[in-house]
Short mmCIF file of C-alpha atoms and ligand atoms in Angstrom, two decimals:
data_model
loop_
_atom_site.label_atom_id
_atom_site.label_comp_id
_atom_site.label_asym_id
_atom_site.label_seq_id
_atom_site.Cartn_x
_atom_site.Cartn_y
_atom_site.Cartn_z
CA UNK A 1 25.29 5.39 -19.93
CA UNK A 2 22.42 7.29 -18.13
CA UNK A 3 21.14 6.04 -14.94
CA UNK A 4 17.62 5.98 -13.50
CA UNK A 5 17.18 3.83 -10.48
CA UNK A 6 13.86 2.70 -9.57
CA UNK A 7 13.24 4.44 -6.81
CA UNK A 8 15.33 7.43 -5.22
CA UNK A 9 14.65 9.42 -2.00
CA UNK A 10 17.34 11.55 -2.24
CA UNK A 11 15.90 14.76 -4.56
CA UNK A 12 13.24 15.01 -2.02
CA UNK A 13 15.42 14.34 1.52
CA UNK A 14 18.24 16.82 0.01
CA UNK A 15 16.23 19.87 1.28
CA UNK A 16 15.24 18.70 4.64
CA UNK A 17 18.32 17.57 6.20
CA UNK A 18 18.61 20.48 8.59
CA UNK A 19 14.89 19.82 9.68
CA UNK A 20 15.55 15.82 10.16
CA UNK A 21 18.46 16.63 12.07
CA UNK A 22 16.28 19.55 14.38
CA UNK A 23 13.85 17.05 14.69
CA UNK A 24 16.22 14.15 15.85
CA UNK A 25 18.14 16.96 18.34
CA UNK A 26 14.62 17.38 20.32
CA UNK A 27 14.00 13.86 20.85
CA UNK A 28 17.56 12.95 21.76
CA UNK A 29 17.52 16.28 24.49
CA UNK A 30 13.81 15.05 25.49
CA UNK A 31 14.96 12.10 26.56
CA UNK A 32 11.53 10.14 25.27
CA UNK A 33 12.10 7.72 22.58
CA UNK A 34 9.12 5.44 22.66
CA UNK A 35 5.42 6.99 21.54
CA UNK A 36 4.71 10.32 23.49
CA UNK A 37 3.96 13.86 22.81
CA UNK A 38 5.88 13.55 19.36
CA UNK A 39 4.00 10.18 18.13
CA UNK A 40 0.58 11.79 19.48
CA UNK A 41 0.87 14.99 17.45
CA UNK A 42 1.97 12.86 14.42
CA UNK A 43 -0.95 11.00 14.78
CA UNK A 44 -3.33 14.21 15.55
CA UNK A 45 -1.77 15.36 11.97
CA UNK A 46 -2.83 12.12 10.06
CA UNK A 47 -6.06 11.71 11.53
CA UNK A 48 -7.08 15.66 10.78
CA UNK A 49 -5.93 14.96 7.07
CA UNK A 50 -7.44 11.42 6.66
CA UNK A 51 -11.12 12.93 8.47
CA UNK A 52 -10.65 10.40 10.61
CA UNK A 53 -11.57 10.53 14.84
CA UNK A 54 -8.55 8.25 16.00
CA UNK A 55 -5.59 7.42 14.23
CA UNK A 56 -2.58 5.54 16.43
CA UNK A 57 1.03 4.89 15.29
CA UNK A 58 2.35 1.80 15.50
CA UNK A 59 5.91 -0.55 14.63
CA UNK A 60 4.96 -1.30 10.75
CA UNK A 61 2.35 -1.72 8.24
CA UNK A 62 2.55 -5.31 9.04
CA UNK A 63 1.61 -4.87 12.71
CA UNK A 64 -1.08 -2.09 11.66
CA UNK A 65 -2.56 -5.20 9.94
CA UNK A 66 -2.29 -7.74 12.33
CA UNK A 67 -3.69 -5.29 15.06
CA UNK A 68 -6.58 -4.32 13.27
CA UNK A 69 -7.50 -8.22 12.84
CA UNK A 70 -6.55 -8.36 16.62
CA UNK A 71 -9.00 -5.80 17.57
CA UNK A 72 -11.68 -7.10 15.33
CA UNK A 73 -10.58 -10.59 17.31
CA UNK A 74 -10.10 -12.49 14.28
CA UNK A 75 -9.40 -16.14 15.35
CA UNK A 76 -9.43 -19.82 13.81
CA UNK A 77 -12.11 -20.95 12.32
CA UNK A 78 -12.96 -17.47 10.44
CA UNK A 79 -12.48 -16.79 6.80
CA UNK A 80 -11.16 -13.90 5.41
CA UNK A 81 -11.53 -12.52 1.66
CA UNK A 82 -7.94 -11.42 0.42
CA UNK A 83 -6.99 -10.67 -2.77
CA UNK A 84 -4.31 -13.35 -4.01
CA UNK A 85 -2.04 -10.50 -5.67
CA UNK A 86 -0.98 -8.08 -3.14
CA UNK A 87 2.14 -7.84 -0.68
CA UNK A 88 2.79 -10.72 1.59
CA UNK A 89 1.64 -8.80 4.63
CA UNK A 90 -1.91 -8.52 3.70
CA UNK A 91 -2.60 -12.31 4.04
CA UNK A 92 0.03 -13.38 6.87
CA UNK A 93 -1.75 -11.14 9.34
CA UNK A 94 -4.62 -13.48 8.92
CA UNK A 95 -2.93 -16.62 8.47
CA UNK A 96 -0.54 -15.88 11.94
CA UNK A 97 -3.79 -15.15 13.56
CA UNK A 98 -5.10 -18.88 12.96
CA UNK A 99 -7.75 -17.88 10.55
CA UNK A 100 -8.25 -18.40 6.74
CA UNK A 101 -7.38 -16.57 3.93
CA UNK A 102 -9.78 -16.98 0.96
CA UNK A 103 -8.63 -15.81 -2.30
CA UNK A 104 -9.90 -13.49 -4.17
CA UNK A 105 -9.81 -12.38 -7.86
CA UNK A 106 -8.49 -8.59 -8.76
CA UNK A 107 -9.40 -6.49 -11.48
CA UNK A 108 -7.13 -6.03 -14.43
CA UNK A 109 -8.05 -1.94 -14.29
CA UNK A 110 -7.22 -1.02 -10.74
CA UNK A 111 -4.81 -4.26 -9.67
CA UNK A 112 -8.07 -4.21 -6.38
CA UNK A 113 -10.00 -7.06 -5.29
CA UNK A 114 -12.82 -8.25 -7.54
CA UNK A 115 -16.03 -8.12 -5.24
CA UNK A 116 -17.51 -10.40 -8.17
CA UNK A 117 -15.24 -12.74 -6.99
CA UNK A 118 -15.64 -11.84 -3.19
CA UNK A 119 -19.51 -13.01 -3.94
CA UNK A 120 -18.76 -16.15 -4.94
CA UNK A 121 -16.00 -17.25 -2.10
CA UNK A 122 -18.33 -15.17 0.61
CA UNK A 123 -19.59 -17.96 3.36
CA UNK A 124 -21.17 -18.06 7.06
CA UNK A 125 -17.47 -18.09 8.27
CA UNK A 126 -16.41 -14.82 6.62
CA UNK A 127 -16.24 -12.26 8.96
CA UNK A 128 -14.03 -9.53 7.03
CA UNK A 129 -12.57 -8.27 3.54
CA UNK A 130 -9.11 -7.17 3.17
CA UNK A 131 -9.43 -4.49 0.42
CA UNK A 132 -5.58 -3.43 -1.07
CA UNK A 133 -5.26 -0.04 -2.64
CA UNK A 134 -2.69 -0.95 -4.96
CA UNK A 135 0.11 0.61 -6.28
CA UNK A 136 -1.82 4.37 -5.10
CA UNK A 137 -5.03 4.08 -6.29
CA UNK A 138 -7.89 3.22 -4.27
CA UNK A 139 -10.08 0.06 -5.00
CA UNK A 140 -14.19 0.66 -5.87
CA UNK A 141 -14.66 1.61 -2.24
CA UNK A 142 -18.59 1.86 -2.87
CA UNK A 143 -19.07 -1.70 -4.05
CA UNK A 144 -16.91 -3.23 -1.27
CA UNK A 145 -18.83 -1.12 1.11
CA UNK A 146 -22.67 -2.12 -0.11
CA UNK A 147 -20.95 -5.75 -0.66
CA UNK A 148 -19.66 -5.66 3.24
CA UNK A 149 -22.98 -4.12 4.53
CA UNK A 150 -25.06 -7.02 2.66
CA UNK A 151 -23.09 -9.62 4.09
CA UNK A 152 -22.53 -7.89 7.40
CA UNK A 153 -18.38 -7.82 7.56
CA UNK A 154 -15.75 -5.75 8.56
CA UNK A 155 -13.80 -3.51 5.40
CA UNK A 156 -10.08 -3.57 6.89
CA UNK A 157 -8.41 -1.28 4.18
CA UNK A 158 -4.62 -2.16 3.70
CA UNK A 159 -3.85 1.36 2.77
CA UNK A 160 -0.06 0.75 2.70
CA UNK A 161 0.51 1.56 -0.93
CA UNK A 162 -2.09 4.32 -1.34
CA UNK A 163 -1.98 7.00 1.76
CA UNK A 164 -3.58 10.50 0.30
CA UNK A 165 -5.56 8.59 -2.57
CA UNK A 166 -9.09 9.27 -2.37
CA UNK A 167 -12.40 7.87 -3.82
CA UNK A 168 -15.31 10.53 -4.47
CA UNK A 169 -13.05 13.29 -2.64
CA UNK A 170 -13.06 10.44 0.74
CA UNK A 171 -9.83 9.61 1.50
CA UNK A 172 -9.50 6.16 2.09
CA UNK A 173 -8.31 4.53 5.00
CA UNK A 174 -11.36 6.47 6.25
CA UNK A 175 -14.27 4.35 4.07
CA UNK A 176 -13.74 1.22 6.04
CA UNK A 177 -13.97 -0.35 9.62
CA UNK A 178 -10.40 0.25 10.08
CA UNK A 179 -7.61 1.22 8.08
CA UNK A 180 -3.58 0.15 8.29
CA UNK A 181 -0.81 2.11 7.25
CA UNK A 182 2.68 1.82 6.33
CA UNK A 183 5.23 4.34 6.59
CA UNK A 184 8.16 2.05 4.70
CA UNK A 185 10.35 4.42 3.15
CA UNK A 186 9.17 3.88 -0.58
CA UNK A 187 5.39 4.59 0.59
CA UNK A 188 3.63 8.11 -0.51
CA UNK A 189 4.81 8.98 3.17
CA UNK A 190 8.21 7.36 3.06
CA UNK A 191 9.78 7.13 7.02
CA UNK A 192 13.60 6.94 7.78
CA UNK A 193 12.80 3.17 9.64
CA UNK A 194 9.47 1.26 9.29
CA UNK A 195 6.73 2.70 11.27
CA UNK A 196 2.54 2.44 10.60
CA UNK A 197 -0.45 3.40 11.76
CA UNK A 198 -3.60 1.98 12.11
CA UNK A 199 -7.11 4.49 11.78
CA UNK A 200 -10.63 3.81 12.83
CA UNK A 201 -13.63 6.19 13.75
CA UNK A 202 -14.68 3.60 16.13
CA UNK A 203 -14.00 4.28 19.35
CA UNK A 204 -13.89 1.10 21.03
CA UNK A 205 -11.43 -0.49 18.53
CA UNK A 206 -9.13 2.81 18.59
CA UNK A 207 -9.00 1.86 22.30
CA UNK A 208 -8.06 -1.62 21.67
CA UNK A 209 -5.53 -1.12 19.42
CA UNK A 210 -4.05 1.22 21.77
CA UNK A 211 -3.91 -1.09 24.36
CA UNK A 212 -2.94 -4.04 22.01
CA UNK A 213 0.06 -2.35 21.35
CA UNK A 214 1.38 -1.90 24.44
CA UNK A 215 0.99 -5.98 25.17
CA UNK A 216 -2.17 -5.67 25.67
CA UNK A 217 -1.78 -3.37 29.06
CA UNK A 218 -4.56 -0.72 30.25
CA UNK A 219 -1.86 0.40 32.97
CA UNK A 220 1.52 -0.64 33.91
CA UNK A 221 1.57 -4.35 34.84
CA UNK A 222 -2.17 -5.10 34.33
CA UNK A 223 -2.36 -6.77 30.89
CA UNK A 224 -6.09 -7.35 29.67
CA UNK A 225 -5.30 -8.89 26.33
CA UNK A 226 -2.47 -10.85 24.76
CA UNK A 227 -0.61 -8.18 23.16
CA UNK A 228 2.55 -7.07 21.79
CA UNK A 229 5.06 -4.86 21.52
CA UNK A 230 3.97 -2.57 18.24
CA UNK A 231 4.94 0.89 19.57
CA UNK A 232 6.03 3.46 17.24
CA UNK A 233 9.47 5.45 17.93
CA UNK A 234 9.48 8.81 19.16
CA UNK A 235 12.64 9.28 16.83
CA UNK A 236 10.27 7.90 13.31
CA UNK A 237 6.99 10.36 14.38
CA UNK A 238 9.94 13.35 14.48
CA UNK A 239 11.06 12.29 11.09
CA UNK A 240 7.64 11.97 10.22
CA UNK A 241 6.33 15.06 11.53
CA UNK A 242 8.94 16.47 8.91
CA UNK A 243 7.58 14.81 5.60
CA UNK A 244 4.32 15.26 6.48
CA UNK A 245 3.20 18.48 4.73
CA UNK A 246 5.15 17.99 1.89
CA UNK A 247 2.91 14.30 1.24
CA UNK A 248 0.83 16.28 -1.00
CA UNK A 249 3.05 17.99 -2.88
CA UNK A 250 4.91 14.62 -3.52
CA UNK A 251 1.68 13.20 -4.80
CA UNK A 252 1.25 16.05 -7.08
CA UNK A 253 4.68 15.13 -8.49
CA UNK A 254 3.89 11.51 -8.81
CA UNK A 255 0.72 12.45 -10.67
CA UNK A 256 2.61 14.73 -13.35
CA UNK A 257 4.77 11.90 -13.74
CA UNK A 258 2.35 9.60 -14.62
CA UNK A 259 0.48 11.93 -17.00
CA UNK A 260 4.17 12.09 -18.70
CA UNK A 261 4.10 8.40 -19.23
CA UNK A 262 0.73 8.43 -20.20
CA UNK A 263 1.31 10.94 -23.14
CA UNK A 264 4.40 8.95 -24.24
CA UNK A 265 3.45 5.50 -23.75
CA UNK A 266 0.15 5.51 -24.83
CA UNK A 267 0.88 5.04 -28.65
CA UNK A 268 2.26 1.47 -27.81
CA UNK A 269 -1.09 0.05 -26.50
CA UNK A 270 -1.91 -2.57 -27.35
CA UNK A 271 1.56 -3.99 -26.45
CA UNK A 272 1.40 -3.00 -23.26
CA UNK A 273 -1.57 -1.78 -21.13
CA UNK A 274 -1.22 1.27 -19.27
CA UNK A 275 -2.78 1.85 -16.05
CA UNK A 276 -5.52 4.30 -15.49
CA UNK A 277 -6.83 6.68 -13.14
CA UNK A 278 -10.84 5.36 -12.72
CA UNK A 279 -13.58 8.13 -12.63
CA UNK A 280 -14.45 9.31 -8.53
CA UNK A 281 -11.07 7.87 -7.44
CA UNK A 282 -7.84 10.23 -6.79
CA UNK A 283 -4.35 8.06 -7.86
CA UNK A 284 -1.64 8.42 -6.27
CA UNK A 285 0.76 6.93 -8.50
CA UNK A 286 2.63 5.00 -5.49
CA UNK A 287 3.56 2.76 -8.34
CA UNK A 288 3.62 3.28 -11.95
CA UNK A 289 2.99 -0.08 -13.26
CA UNK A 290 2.13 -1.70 -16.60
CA UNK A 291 1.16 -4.68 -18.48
CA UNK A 292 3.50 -6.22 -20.76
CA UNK A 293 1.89 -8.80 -23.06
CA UNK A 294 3.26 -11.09 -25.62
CA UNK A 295 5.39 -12.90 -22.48
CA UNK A 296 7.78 -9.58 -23.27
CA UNK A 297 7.85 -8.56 -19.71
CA UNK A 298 10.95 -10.19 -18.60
CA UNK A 299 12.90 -9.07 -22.31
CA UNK A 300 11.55 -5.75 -21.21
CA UNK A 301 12.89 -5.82 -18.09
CA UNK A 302 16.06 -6.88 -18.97
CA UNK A 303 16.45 -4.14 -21.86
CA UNK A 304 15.62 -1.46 -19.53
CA UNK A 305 17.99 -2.82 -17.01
CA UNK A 306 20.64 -3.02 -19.83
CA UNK A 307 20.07 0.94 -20.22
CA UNK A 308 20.96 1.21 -16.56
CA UNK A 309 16.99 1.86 -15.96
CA UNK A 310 15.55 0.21 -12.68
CA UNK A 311 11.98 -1.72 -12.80
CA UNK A 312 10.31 -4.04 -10.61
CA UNK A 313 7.99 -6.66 -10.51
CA UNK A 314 5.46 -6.48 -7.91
CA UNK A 315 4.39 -9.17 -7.31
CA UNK A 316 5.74 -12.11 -9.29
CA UNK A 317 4.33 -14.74 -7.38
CA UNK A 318 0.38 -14.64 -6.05
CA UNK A 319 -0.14 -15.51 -2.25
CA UNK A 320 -2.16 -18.72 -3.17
CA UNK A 321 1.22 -19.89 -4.57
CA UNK A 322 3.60 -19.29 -1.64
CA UNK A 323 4.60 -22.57 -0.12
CA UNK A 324 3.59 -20.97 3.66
CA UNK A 325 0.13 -20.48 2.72
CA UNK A 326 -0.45 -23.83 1.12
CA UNK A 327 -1.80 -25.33 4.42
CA UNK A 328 -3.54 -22.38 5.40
CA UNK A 329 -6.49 -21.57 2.42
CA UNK A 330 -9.68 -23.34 2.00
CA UNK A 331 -10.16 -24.72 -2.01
CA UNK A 332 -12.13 -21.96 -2.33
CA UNK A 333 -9.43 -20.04 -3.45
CA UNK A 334 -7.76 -21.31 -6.23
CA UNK A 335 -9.19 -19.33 -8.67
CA UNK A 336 -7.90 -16.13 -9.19
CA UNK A 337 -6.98 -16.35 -12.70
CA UNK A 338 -6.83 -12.61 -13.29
CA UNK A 339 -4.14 -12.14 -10.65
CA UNK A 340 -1.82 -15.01 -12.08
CA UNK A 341 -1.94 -13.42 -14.97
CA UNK A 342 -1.00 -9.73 -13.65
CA UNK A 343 2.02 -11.71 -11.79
CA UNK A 344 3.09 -12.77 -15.16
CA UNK A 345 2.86 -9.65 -16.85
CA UNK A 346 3.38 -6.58 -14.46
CA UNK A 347 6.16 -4.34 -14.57
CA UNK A 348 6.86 -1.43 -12.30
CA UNK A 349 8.73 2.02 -14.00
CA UNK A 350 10.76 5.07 -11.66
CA UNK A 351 7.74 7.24 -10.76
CA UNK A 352 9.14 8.66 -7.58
CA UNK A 353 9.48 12.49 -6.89
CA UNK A 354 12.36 14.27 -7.90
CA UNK A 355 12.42 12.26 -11.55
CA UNK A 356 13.37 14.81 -13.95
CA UNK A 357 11.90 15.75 -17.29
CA UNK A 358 15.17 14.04 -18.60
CA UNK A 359 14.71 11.10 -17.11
CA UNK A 360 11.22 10.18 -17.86
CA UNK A 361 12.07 11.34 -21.74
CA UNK A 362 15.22 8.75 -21.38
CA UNK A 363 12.74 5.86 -19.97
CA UNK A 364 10.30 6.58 -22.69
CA UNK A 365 12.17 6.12 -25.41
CA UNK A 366 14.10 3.15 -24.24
CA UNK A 367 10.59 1.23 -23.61
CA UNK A 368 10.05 2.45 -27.45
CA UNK A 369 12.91 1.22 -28.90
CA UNK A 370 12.63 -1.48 -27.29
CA UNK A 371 9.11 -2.54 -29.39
CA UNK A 372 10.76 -1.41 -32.29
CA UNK A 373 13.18 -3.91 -32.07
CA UNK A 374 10.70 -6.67 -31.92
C1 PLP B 401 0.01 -3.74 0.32
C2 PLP B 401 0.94 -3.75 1.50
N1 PLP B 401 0.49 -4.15 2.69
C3 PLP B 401 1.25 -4.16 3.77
C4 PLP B 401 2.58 -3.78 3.72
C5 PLP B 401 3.43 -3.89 4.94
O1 PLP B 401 3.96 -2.68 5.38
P1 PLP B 401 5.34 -2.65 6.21
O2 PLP B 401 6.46 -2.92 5.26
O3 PLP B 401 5.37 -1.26 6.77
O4 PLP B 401 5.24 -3.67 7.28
C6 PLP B 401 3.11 -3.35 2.50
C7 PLP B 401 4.53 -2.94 2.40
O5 PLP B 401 5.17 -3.03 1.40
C8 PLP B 401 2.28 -3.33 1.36
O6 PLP B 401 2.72 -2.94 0.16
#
């Protein structure tokens, strides 16, 4: 039996072992493990890409989060608009913070928060939105910015999933107040560790976060805000450093994959839906994932798992459901139909670089066979 996994790093880190291990030699000989030159020219890298003024590495995408809400001096008592289907991290920022997640709606077309939605769960307490770019592809950027600007809040971008995707030629991360990061290993810019990054072109909160993430210390010993500990490695911006010029190329790869699925699959709408690349926006096929109707996600799933082919569900479960955040939402936001129905119906395919032709042709046809059995 063939196997595809889900998600593989090795076809890409196969070629760039010597540089990894170069990379790791000069921090280990420099003797500085903990930000410094390495992390700075990492981050002088990202910002130049994103066209962004200050861009500062930090200990995960989580913290990015969290740190942007810190600078912004999110507290209790303020709302927050978060879209209900998303990773965990996007809403426990705000929640561990004191504040409130309000629920929002996404659209079936680009898994992003629904600003229709946003309208109606907007309030005198709402101070920011939390738009997701999900699974690669950015959200509608230019609603959620005229929506923000109306209603006077801060865009925090949770860019995580989406680094490199752009909407009308903008990359994002740079269209809001602030933008976080994440350099997991499965992101478009995959670390060897965790590591993120949090980007602004506002000066004051660049400084703030920089300071936040040294416990809150302008200089040694003199701590002006409660802080923590969200420094990135010296070791992670090395490794970094590495991947970063191939990013493009890997999102080039990811995009020829999709197209492949796109071709193949496309003769079983209206089974499943596929997803689609929205006009002015740039994909970046972090995820490839689809909708499986007829409650045939799970048989799906299973088949393909059967043929030794990985898939994932992201997310099954929307935030408004976790037992943590039960306490923590206002009543506001219990509707988000659309995203309990996503949860019930997504399904993530192997999209990653390195996928060969075979591989994709193998996936295809099991999905295909596996309607024809039905
Ligand atoms: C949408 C989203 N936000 C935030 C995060 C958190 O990033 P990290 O795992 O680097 O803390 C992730 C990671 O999976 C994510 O997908």
């Amino acid at each position: 039996m063939r196997c595809v996994p889900l998600f593989d790093l090795s076809p890409i880190h196969e070629g760039l072992h010597d540089q990894f291990l170069d990379a790791c030699n000069a921090i280990i000989h420099s003797g500085n493990f903990i930000l410094g030159p390495t992390v700075e020219a990492f981050e002088r890298s990202v910002a130049q890409s994103l066209g962004c003024k200050f861009a500062l590495g930090v200990s995960s995408g989580s913290d990015a989060l969290l740190l942007a809400l810190m600078a912004l001096d999110i507290q209790t008592g303020d709302e927050i608009l978060c879209p209900s289907f998303t990773f965990f991290a996007t809403a426990s920022c705000v929640a561990r913070l004191g504040a409130t997640p309000v629920w929002v709606d996404v659209c079936a077309e680009d898994f992003g928060i629904d600003v229709k939605d946003a309208e109606r769960k907007v309030s005198s307490k709402t101070k920011a939105i939390i738009p997701v770019h999900m699974f690669g592809q950015c959200c509608d950027c230019q609603a959620i910015q005229s929506f923000a600007q109306r209603h006077k809040l801060w865009i925090v971008e949770d860019v995580a999933q989406a680094q490199g995707a752009q909407y009308d030629q903008r990359q994002v991360g740079s269209w809001g107040t602030i933008g976080a990061f994440s350099f997991f290993p499965t992101k478009n810019l995959g670390g060897l560790g965790d590591g993120g990054l949090v980007a602004t072109n506002d000066i004051k909160l660049a400084e703030k976060v920089r300071c936040l993430r040294v416990h809150g210390a302008v200089q040694k010993y003199e701590h002006i805000y409660l802080g923590g500990n969200f420094r990135m490695d010296s070791l992670q911006a090395a490794l970094l450093n590495v991947k970063l010029p191939h990013v493009n190329d890997y999102i080039q790869q990811r995009r020829r994959n999709a197209q492949f699925y796109q071709q193949q699959l496309g003769p079983l709408e209206p089974l499943i839906t596929l997803p689609k690349e929205l006009p002015s926006r740039y994909h970046t096929w972090n995820q490839y994932t689809v909708c499986v109707h007829n409650d045939q996600r799970n048989a799906l799933q299973s088949f393909l798992e059967e043929q030794g082919i990985g898939s994932a569900v992201y997310y099954p479960k929307t935030l408004d459901l976790q037992t943590c955040m039960r306490d923590v939402s206002t009543d506001k936001g219990i509707a988000t139909h659309g995203a309990h129905t996503l949860a019930n119906e997504v399904l993530s395919l192997p999209i990653y670089p390195g996928l060969t032709l075979e591989q994709l042709e193998y996936i295809c046809t099991t999905i295909r066979r596996f309607f024809e059995k039905q």
